[in-house]
Structure formats: C-alpha cells, structure tokens
PDB file of C-alpha atoms in Angstrom:
ATOM      1  CA  MET H   1       4.600  -4.005   0.111  1.00  0.00           C
ATOM      2  CA  ASN H   2       1.456 -13.981   6.582  1.00  0.00           C
ATOM      3  CA  LYS H   3       0.151 -17.439   7.544  1.00  0.00           C
ATOM      4  CA  LYS H   4      -1.009 -18.497  10.983  1.00  0.00           C
ATOM      5  CA  THR H   5      -4.063 -20.433  11.995  1.00  0.00           C
ATOM      6  CA  ALA H   6      -4.578 -18.004  14.874  1.00  0.00           C
ATOM      7  CA  LEU H   7      -5.163 -15.111  12.494  1.00  0.00           C
ATOM      8  CA  VAL H   8      -8.682 -13.749  12.396  1.00  0.00           C
ATOM      9  CA  PHE H   9      -9.870 -12.666   8.979  1.00  0.00           C
ATOM     10  CA  LEU H  10     -12.498  -9.939   8.820  1.00  0.00           C
ATOM     11  CA  PHE H  11     -13.730 -10.708   5.330  1.00  0.00           C
ATOM     12  CA  PHE H  12     -17.053  -8.982   5.471  1.00  0.00           C
ATOM     13  CA  LEU H  13     -16.301  -5.653   7.121  1.00  0.00           C
ATOM     14  CA  PRO H  14     -18.632  -2.972   5.727  1.00  0.00           C
ATOM     15  CA  ILE H  15     -17.309   0.206   4.227  1.00  0.00           C
ATOM     16  CA  LEU H  16     -17.184   2.667   7.096  1.00  0.00           C
ATOM     17  CA  SER H  17     -18.306   6.264   7.079  1.00  0.00           C
ATOM     18  CA  GLU H  18     -17.786   8.868   9.758  1.00  0.00           C
ATOM     19  CA  SER H  19     -19.852  11.492   7.954  1.00  0.00           C
ATOM     20  CA  THR H  20     -21.250  12.240   4.556  1.00  0.00           C
ATOM     21  CA  GLU H  21     -18.420  14.719   4.038  1.00  0.00           C
ATOM     22  CA  ASN H  22     -15.495  12.441   4.927  1.00  0.00           C
ATOM     23  CA  PRO H  23     -16.412   8.850   4.005  1.00  0.00           C
ATOM     24  CA  VAL H  24     -13.846   6.240   5.013  1.00  0.00           C
ATOM     25  CA  LEU H  25     -13.155   3.838   2.145  1.00  0.00           C
ATOM     26  CA  TRP H  26     -11.459   1.360   4.453  1.00  0.00           C
ATOM     27  CA  ASP H  27      -9.708   1.151   7.818  1.00  0.00           C
ATOM     28  CA  ARG H  28      -7.868  -2.180   8.042  1.00  0.00           C
ATOM     29  CA  TRP H  29      -5.078  -4.064   9.769  1.00  0.00           C
ATOM     30  CA  TYR H  30      -2.821  -6.566   8.001  1.00  0.00           C
ATOM     31  CA  THR H  31      -0.110  -9.073   8.918  1.00  0.00           C
ATOM     32  CA  VAL H  32       2.900  -9.938   6.764  1.00  0.00           C
ATOM     33  CA  THR H  33       4.524 -13.377   6.839  1.00  0.00           C
ATOM     34  CA  VAL H  34       7.684 -14.336   4.951  1.00  0.00           C
ATOM     35  CA  GLY H  35       7.991 -17.929   3.796  1.00  0.00           C
ATOM     36  CA  ASP H  36       5.872 -20.351   5.790  1.00  0.00           C
ATOM     37  CA  LYS H  37       5.991 -18.842   9.260  1.00  0.00           C
ATOM     38  CA  ALA H  38       8.366 -15.878   9.713  1.00  0.00           C
ATOM     39  CA  HIS H  39       6.383 -13.010  11.234  1.00  0.00           C
ATOM     40  CA  TYR H  40       7.918 -10.074   9.375  1.00  0.00           C
ATOM     41  CA  GLY H  41       5.501  -7.265  10.096  1.00  0.00           C
ATOM     42  CA  TYR H  42       2.049  -5.776  10.397  1.00  0.00           C
ATOM     43  CA  TYR H  43       0.480  -2.537   9.227  1.00  0.00           C
ATOM     44  CA  HIS H  44      -2.583  -0.334   9.449  1.00  0.00           C
ATOM     45  CA  ASP H  45      -4.165   1.380   6.441  1.00  0.00           C
ATOM     46  CA  ARG H  46      -6.817   4.082   6.564  1.00  0.00           C
ATOM     47  CA  VAL H  47      -8.227   5.615   3.389  1.00  0.00           C
ATOM     48  CA  GLU H  48     -10.772   8.416   3.374  1.00  0.00           C
ATOM     49  CA  ILE H  49     -12.193  11.111   1.120  1.00  0.00           C
ATOM     50  CA  LYS H  50     -11.802  14.727   2.237  1.00  0.00           C
ATOM     51  CA  GLU H  51     -13.160  17.617   0.156  1.00  0.00           C
ATOM     52  CA  ASN H  52     -12.972  15.633  -3.087  1.00  0.00           C
ATOM     53  CA  LYS H  53      -9.464  14.473  -2.271  1.00  0.00           C
ATOM     54  CA  ILE H  54      -8.358  11.024  -1.116  1.00  0.00           C
ATOM     55  CA  PHE H  55      -6.083  10.742   1.903  1.00  0.00           C
ATOM     56  CA  PHE H  56      -4.148   7.502   2.510  1.00  0.00           C
ATOM     57  CA  GLN H  57      -2.447   6.775   5.840  1.00  0.00           C
ATOM     58  CA  ASP H  58      -0.167   3.744   6.249  1.00  0.00           C
ATOM     59  CA  HIS H  59       1.651   2.790   9.464  1.00  0.00           C
ATOM     60  CA  TYR H  60       3.983  -0.216   9.174  1.00  0.00           C
ATOM     61  CA  TRP H  61       5.893  -2.117  11.882  1.00  0.00           C
ATOM     62  CA  LYS H  62       8.733  -4.389  10.663  1.00  0.00           C
ATOM     63  CA  ASN H  63      10.787  -6.988  12.543  1.00  0.00           C
ATOM     64  CA  GLU H  64      14.217  -6.575  10.982  1.00  0.00           C
ATOM     65  CA  GLU H  65      17.504  -7.928  12.355  1.00  0.00           C
ATOM     66  CA  GLY H  66      16.169  -8.052  15.882  1.00  0.00           C
ATOM     67  CA  PHE H  67      14.766  -4.510  15.796  1.00  0.00           C
ATOM     68  CA  ILE H  68      11.200  -3.281  15.436  1.00  0.00           C
ATOM     69  CA  ASN H  69      11.358  -0.553  12.799  1.00  0.00           C
ATOM     70  CA  GLU H  70       8.479   1.766  11.947  1.00  0.00           C
ATOM     71  CA  GLU H  71       7.380   3.490   8.763  1.00  0.00           C
ATOM     72  CA  HIS H  72       4.697   6.137   8.284  1.00  0.00           C
ATOM     73  CA  LEU H  73       3.401   7.059   4.852  1.00  0.00           C
ATOM     74  CA  GLY H  74       0.679   9.563   4.115  1.00  0.00           C
ATOM     75  CA  GLY H  75      -0.497  10.611   0.677  1.00  0.00           C
ATOM     76  CA  LEU H  76      -3.007  13.038  -0.800  1.00  0.00           C
ATOM     77  CA  VAL H  77      -4.442  12.886  -4.343  1.00  0.00           C
ATOM     78  CA  GLN H  78      -7.380  14.241  -6.294  1.00  0.00           C
ATOM     79  CA  ASN H  79     -10.477  12.042  -6.157  1.00  0.00           C
ATOM     80  CA  ASN H  80     -10.555  11.371  -9.905  1.00  0.00           C
ATOM     81  CA  PRO H  81      -9.887   8.297 -12.078  1.00  0.00           C
ATOM     82  CA  GLU H  82      -6.261   9.406 -12.544  1.00  0.00           C
ATOM     83  CA  LEU H  83      -5.680   9.881  -8.793  1.00  0.00           C
ATOM     84  CA  THR H  84      -3.739  13.041  -9.644  1.00  0.00           C
ATOM     85  CA  PRO H  85      -0.846  13.324  -7.129  1.00  0.00           C
ATOM     86  CA  LEU H  86      -0.825  16.255  -4.699  1.00  0.00           C
ATOM     87  CA  SER H  87       1.574  15.418  -1.875  1.00  0.00           C
ATOM     88  CA  PHE H  88       3.080  12.661   0.254  1.00  0.00           C
ATOM     89  CA  ASN H  89       5.023  12.353   3.486  1.00  0.00           C
ATOM     90  CA  PHE H  90       7.234   9.376   4.354  1.00  0.00           C
ATOM     91  CA  GLN H  91       9.015   8.772   7.670  1.00  0.00           C
ATOM     92  CA  SER H  92      11.008   5.741   8.742  1.00  0.00           C
ATOM     93  CA  LYS H  93      13.079   4.752  11.734  1.00  0.00           C
ATOM     94  CA  TYR H  94      15.728   2.074  11.300  1.00  0.00           C
ATOM     95  CA  ARG H  95      17.660   1.634  14.538  1.00  0.00           C
ATOM     96  CA  SER H  96      19.060   5.134  15.183  1.00  0.00           C
ATOM     97  CA  THR H  97      18.548   6.417  11.622  1.00  0.00           C
ATOM     98  CA  GLU H  98      15.483   8.519  10.864  1.00  0.00           C
ATOM     99  CA  THR H  99      14.542   9.332   7.270  1.00  0.00           C
ATOM    100  CA  LYS H 100      11.967  11.912   6.194  1.00  0.00           C
ATOM    101  CA  ILE H 101      10.793  12.428   2.617  1.00  0.00           C
ATOM    102  CA  ASN H 102       8.214  15.026   1.579  1.00  0.00           C
ATOM    103  CA  GLY H 103       6.833  15.362  -1.923  1.00  0.00           C
ATOM    104  CA  THR H 104       4.673  18.244  -3.153  1.00  0.00           C
ATOM    105  CA  ALA H 105       3.214  18.594  -6.649  1.00  0.00           C
ATOM    106  CA  GLU H 106       3.201  21.894  -8.501  1.00  0.00           C
ATOM    107  CA  GLY H 107       1.442  21.241 -11.782  1.00  0.00           C
ATOM    108  CA  ASN H 108       3.306  18.314 -13.344  1.00  0.00           C
ATOM    109  CA  ILE H 109       6.447  18.916 -11.242  1.00  0.00           C
ATOM    110  CA  LEU H 110       7.024  16.945  -8.036  1.00  0.00           C
ATOM    111  CA  ASN H 111       9.329  18.649  -5.515  1.00  0.00           C
ATOM    112  CA  ILE H 112      10.935  16.163  -3.125  1.00  0.00           C
ATOM    113  CA  LYS H 113      12.698  17.120   0.106  1.00  0.00           C
ATOM    114  CA  ILE H 114      14.798  14.540   1.947  1.00  0.00           C
ATOM    115  CA  SER H 115      16.391  14.581   5.381  1.00  0.00           C
ATOM    116  CA  LYS H 116      18.330  11.733   6.944  1.00  0.00           C
ATOM    117  CA  SER H 117      19.404  11.873  10.581  1.00  0.00           C
ATOM    118  CA  ASN H 118      18.727  15.651  10.498  1.00  0.00           C
ATOM    119  CA  GLN H 119      20.897  16.157   7.413  1.00  0.00           C
ATOM    120  CA  GLU H 120      19.081  18.031   4.649  1.00  0.00           C
ATOM    121  CA  TYR H 121      19.623  17.089   0.997  1.00  0.00           C
ATOM    122  CA  PRO H 122      19.116  19.230  -2.134  1.00  0.00           C
ATOM    123  CA  ILE H 123      15.531  19.341  -3.371  1.00  0.00           C
ATOM    124  CA  ILE H 124      14.801  16.877  -6.174  1.00  0.00           C
ATOM    125  CA  ARG H 125      12.451  18.042  -8.920  1.00  0.00           C
ATOM    126  CA  LYS H 126      10.838  15.412 -11.126  1.00  0.00           C
ATOM    127  CA  VAL H 127       8.486  15.793 -14.069  1.00  0.00           C
ATOM    128  CA  MET H 128       5.485  13.558 -13.421  1.00  0.00           C
ATOM    129  CA  PRO H 129       4.402  11.544 -16.478  1.00  0.00           C
ATOM    130  CA  LYS H 130       0.728  11.583 -17.380  1.00  0.00           C
ATOM    131  CA  ASN H 131      -1.354   9.110 -15.346  1.00  0.00           C
ATOM    132  CA  MET H 132       1.442   8.420 -12.839  1.00  0.00           C
ATOM    133  CA  ILE H 133       0.159   7.554  -9.364  1.00  0.00           C
ATOM    134  CA  PHE H 134       1.733   7.384  -5.932  1.00  0.00           C
ATOM    135  CA  GLU H 135       2.454   3.714  -5.234  1.00  0.00           C
ATOM    136  CA  VAL H 136       0.606   3.714  -1.890  1.00  0.00           C
ATOM    137  CA  PHE H 137      -2.611   4.508  -3.794  1.00  0.00           C
ATOM    138  CA  PHE H 138      -2.351   1.399  -5.993  1.00  0.00           C
ATOM    139  CA  PRO H 139      -5.225  -0.399  -4.190  1.00  0.00           C
ATOM    140  CA  VAL H 140      -7.389   2.706  -4.700  1.00  0.00           C
ATOM    141  CA  TRP H 141      -6.382   2.691  -8.392  1.00  0.00           C
ATOM    142  CA  ILE H 142      -7.580  -0.915  -8.615  1.00  0.00           C
ATOM    143  CA  GLY H 143     -10.920   0.105  -7.128  1.00  0.00           C
ATOM    144  CA  LYS H 144     -11.234   3.001  -9.587  1.00  0.00           C
ATOM    145  CA  HIS H 145     -10.518   0.686 -12.554  1.00  0.00           C
ATOM    146  CA  MET H 146     -12.261  -2.474 -11.366  1.00  0.00           C
ATOM    147  CA  SER H 147     -15.081  -2.092 -13.882  1.00  0.00           C
ATOM    148  CA  THR H 148     -12.650  -1.827 -16.814  1.00  0.00           C
ATOM    149  CA  LEU H 149     -10.509  -4.835 -15.926  1.00  0.00           C
ATOM    150  CA  LYS H 150     -11.134  -7.727 -18.309  1.00  0.00           C
ATOM    151  CA  GLU H 151     -10.500 -11.329 -17.390  1.00  0.00           C
ATOM    152  CA  GLY H 152      -7.221 -12.498 -18.912  1.00  0.00           C
ATOM    153  CA  LYS H 153      -6.325  -9.018 -20.222  1.00  0.00           C
ATOM    154  CA  MET H 154      -3.392  -6.977 -18.881  1.00  0.00           C
ATOM    155  CA  GLN H 155      -3.861  -3.331 -17.937  1.00  0.00           C
ATOM    156  CA  THR H 156      -0.759  -1.219 -17.298  1.00  0.00           C
ATOM    157  CA  PHE H 157      -0.077   1.434 -14.664  1.00  0.00           C
ATOM    158  CA  LEU H 158       2.781   3.746 -13.684  1.00  0.00           C
ATOM    159  CA  ALA H 159       3.658   4.359 -10.042  1.00  0.00           C
ATOM    160  CA  LEU H 160       6.208   6.327  -8.036  1.00  0.00           C
ATOM    161  CA  LEU H 161       7.581   4.676  -4.889  1.00  0.00           C
ATOM    162  CA  GLU H 162       7.588   7.299  -2.187  1.00  0.00           C
ATOM    163  CA  ASP H 163      10.781   5.968  -0.510  1.00  0.00           C
ATOM    164  CA  ASN H 164      12.700   5.274  -3.731  1.00  0.00           C
ATOM    165  CA  ILE H 165      15.821   7.344  -3.001  1.00  0.00           C
ATOM    166  CA  GLU H 166      18.206   4.910  -4.708  1.00  0.00           C
ATOM    167  CA  VAL H 167      16.788   5.412  -8.214  1.00  0.00           C
ATOM    168  CA  GLY H 168      15.998   9.090  -7.845  1.00  0.00           C
ATOM    169  CA  PHE H 169      12.224   8.629  -7.611  1.00  0.00           C
ATOM    170  CA  SER H 170      11.823   7.464 -11.195  1.00  0.00           C
ATOM    171  CA  PRO H 171       8.335   5.967 -11.719  1.00  0.00           C
ATOM    172  CA  VAL H 172       8.032   2.232 -12.310  1.00  0.00           C
ATOM    173  CA  SER H 173       5.629   0.560 -14.732  1.00  0.00           C
ATOM    174  CA  GLY H 174       3.538  -2.490 -13.911  1.00  0.00           C
ATOM    175  CA  TRP H 175       0.461  -4.366 -15.017  1.00  0.00           C
ATOM    176  CA  VAL H 176      -2.602  -6.027 -13.552  1.00  0.00           C
ATOM    177  CA  ARG H 177      -4.737  -8.847 -14.928  1.00  0.00           C
ATOM    178  CA  LYS H 178      -8.158  -9.944 -13.762  1.00  0.00           C
ATOM    179  CA  GLU H 179      -8.308 -13.687 -13.101  1.00  0.00           C
ATOM    180  CA  LYS H 180     -11.058 -16.268 -12.971  1.00  0.00           C
ATOM    181  CA  SER H 181     -12.572 -16.568  -9.516  1.00  0.00           C
ATOM    182  CA  ASP H 182     -11.288 -19.388  -7.310  1.00  0.00           C
ATOM    183  CA  ALA H 183     -12.539 -20.913  -4.043  1.00  0.00           C
ATOM    184  CA  PHE H 184     -10.922 -18.234  -1.865  1.00  0.00           C
ATOM    185  CA  ALA H 185     -12.293 -15.395  -3.978  1.00  0.00           C
ATOM    186  CA  THR H 186     -15.768 -16.925  -3.851  1.00  0.00           C
ATOM    187  CA  LYS H 187     -15.578 -17.440  -0.085  1.00  0.00           C
ATOM    188  CA  THR H 188     -14.448 -13.883   0.624  1.00  0.00           C
ATOM    189  CA  LYS H 189     -16.551 -12.249  -2.119  1.00  0.00           C
ATOM    190  CA  SER H 190     -13.380 -10.694  -3.529  1.00  0.00           C
ATOM    191  CA  GLN H 191     -11.865 -10.316  -6.990  1.00  0.00           C
ATOM    192  CA  LYS H 192      -8.700 -12.253  -7.840  1.00  0.00           C
ATOM    193  CA  ILE H 193      -6.103 -10.342  -9.866  1.00  0.00           C
ATOM    194  CA  THR H 194      -2.456 -10.847 -10.814  1.00  0.00           C
ATOM    195  CA  VAL H 195      -0.108  -7.907 -10.277  1.00  0.00           C
ATOM    196  CA  ASN H 196       3.366  -7.519 -11.769  1.00  0.00           C
ATOM    197  CA  PHE H 197       5.447  -4.649 -10.389  1.00  0.00           C
ATOM    198  CA  GLN H 198       9.201  -4.181  -9.905  1.00  0.00           C
ATOM    199  CA  ASN H 199       9.904  -7.574 -11.499  1.00  0.00           C
ATOM    200  CA  SER H 200       7.762  -9.192  -8.832  1.00  0.00           C
ATOM    201  CA  THR H 201       4.517 -11.124  -9.384  1.00  0.00           C
ATOM    202  CA  SER H 202       1.759 -11.490  -6.815  1.00  0.00           C
ATOM    203  CA  ILE H 203      -1.847 -12.600  -6.520  1.00  0.00           C
ATOM    204  CA  TRP H 204      -4.212 -10.082  -4.957  1.00  0.00           C
ATOM    205  CA  TYR H 205      -7.713 -10.694  -3.621  1.00  0.00           C
ATOM    206  CA  VAL H 206      -9.464  -7.337  -3.406  1.00  0.00           C
ATOM    207  CA  GLU H 207     -12.880  -5.912  -2.637  1.00  0.00           C
ATOM    208  CA  ASN H 208     -14.696  -3.600  -5.050  1.00  0.00           C
ATOM    209  CA  THR H 209     -13.120  -0.574  -3.332  1.00  0.00           C
ATOM    210  CA  GLY H 210      -9.657  -2.008  -4.022  1.00  0.00           C
ATOM    211  CA  ALA H 211      -9.096  -2.857  -0.348  1.00  0.00           C
ATOM    212  CA  PRO H 212      -6.909  -5.983  -0.188  1.00  0.00           C
ATOM    213  CA  VAL H 213      -8.202  -9.109   1.520  1.00  0.00           C
ATOM    214  CA  LYS H 214      -5.063 -11.152   0.866  1.00  0.00           C
ATOM    215  CA  ILE H 215      -1.844 -10.761  -1.141  1.00  0.00           C
ATOM    216  CA  VAL H 216       0.439 -13.667  -2.040  1.00  0.00           C
ATOM    217  CA  ASN H 217       3.761 -12.586  -3.532  1.00  0.00           C
ATOM    218  CA  GLN H 218       5.079 -15.532  -5.500  1.00  0.00           C
ATOM    219  CA  THR H 219       8.453 -13.959  -6.303  1.00  0.00           C
ATOM    220  CA  GLN H 220       9.520 -12.786  -2.853  1.00  0.00           C
ATOM    221  CA  ARG H 221       7.531 -15.454  -0.984  1.00  0.00           C
ATOM    222  CA  PHE H 222       5.558 -13.291   1.413  1.00  0.00           C
ATOM    223  CA  THR H 223       1.863 -13.220   2.278  1.00  0.00           C
ATOM    224  CA  VAL H 224      -0.267 -10.323   3.461  1.00  0.00           C
ATOM    225  CA  GLU H 225      -3.504 -11.183   5.249  1.00  0.00           C
ATOM    226  CA  MET H 226      -6.273  -8.974   6.543  1.00  0.00           C
ATOM    227  CA  SER H 227      -6.491  -9.216  10.309  1.00  0.00           C
ATOM    228  CA  SER H 228      -8.017  -7.696  13.400  1.00  0.00           C
ATOM    229  CA  GLU H 229      -6.186  -4.926  15.246  1.00  0.00           C
ATOM    230  CA  LYS H 230      -5.725  -7.210  18.259  1.00  0.00           C
ATOM    231  CA  VAL H 231      -4.149 -10.033  16.256  1.00  0.00           C
ATOM    232  CA  ALA H 232      -1.929  -7.644  14.295  1.00  0.00           C
ATOM    233  CA  LYS H 233      -0.569  -5.921  17.403  1.00  0.00           C
ATOM    234  CA  SER H 234       0.283  -9.286  18.986  1.00  0.00           C
ATOM    235  CA  PHE H 235       1.797 -10.680  15.794  1.00  0.00           C
ATOM    236  CA  PHE H 236       5.431 -10.485  16.906  1.00  0.00           C
ATOM    237  CA  SER H 237       4.704 -12.269  20.182  1.00  0.00           C
ATOM    238  CA  ALA H 238       2.503 -14.979  18.604  1.00  0.00           C
ATOM    239  CA  LEU H 239       5.397 -17.154  17.415  1.00  0.00           C
TER     240      LEU H 239
END
C-alpha cells in the first residue's frame, strides 16, 4: 500500500500509551491520492504491544469503480528484531464479494485458510523462510532496524503479502536505503528512505518507530499522507 491543501498533517503526534502493559506504538489516519488529485482511499493503522507481541490493525477504505470497498487486516508477531510471524487475518469486501484469509504459524509452517463468498478452499501450507515478515509489519521492521540503516547502503528484507492469493503466498524480496535528509524530512523530524518492493520504488518519510509520515510511490504515482481522522473520513467528499 494523496495531495490536497485541505489536508491536516499531524507531524508531531507523541507516541501514545494506554498502559505500561500495552503501549501503543502509533494510532494514525492516512489519505491516499493517485496522480495529482484522485482521492483513492484512506486508512487507519493502530499498532500496539501486547504481552511481548506486536498487534497491527489496518482498516482501509477504497474508492474503486464507483464503489467504496473495505479491507481489514490484523496481524500478530513476536516482539523481536525478526518480527517472527504468528498469525494474520484479512477480510475484504468488493461489491458483493467477500474474501477472508486466515494465516496461522506452527513453527516454520504457515497454514492459510481462504474463503470467498462463503466457499471454502483447501488449506495452503507454506514453509516460512528465515527472517520473513508479514508485509503489514514492514513499517515496524523499519523502526526495529532504523539504527542499522546506513546512508546510501541497501538493506534487504523478505515479506509475505497477506492477500497474495494469485501467487500462492510466496514471499517477495525488497530493499530499503537510507537517504540524506531533505527539507521535508527536516521539517517533520522524520527519516527519508527509499523502498523497492514488488518492482515498485517509493520514498518514505518515517519516524523512529517506523510510523510513516508520508509515502510517495514514484512507480505507481500515488501519495500517502498522514492526516487527522476528521479529514480522512471526509476525504471522498472533499473533491
């Protein structure tokens, strides 16, 4: 997984914490613009630590072909540098079609159950390569590895896309590269990095936790911008 002067950017939100047991790494809203002005979607991310595990919740609204389609993605991993996968749950609604995908790790085996419009499919079992992460946790991975990123040096990663039915949930490799700070990075106190994943290159501005401030995808020409909940929820009407 973006430009409008009316957008409100919350660049200096503090890291939130509900309790010492379940600290919230970030709870943010984002807008997604395609090209110069097409309001494609908005989403809400919440990331928190629970009993030495990290739980990621993503709720995405997309304006596609005149329909507002929704996606929910939740993931659970160990709170370690490898972000060892434990489970994920993906649900999407596209018009009248509902897709559900559940993945559960047993050792290095990932069991994946799929249902589409109430039709159950055979369970898929995949061997998880060492250091593979769930793709939704990529920003958390950045935060975990921020101190090891070297300016101008590429660092590779391997991620599984939780909705990747077409290629049988085969993990995809990518790389990140820390870049020299620019005016936007300085203004927002963020780190500028280049990300290459799925033959697509983008510029990310991220906080030390890995929480994105802004993403500019140069290949697919879309922009993700941090926003307020109010602006995000009115994004489709603010045209």
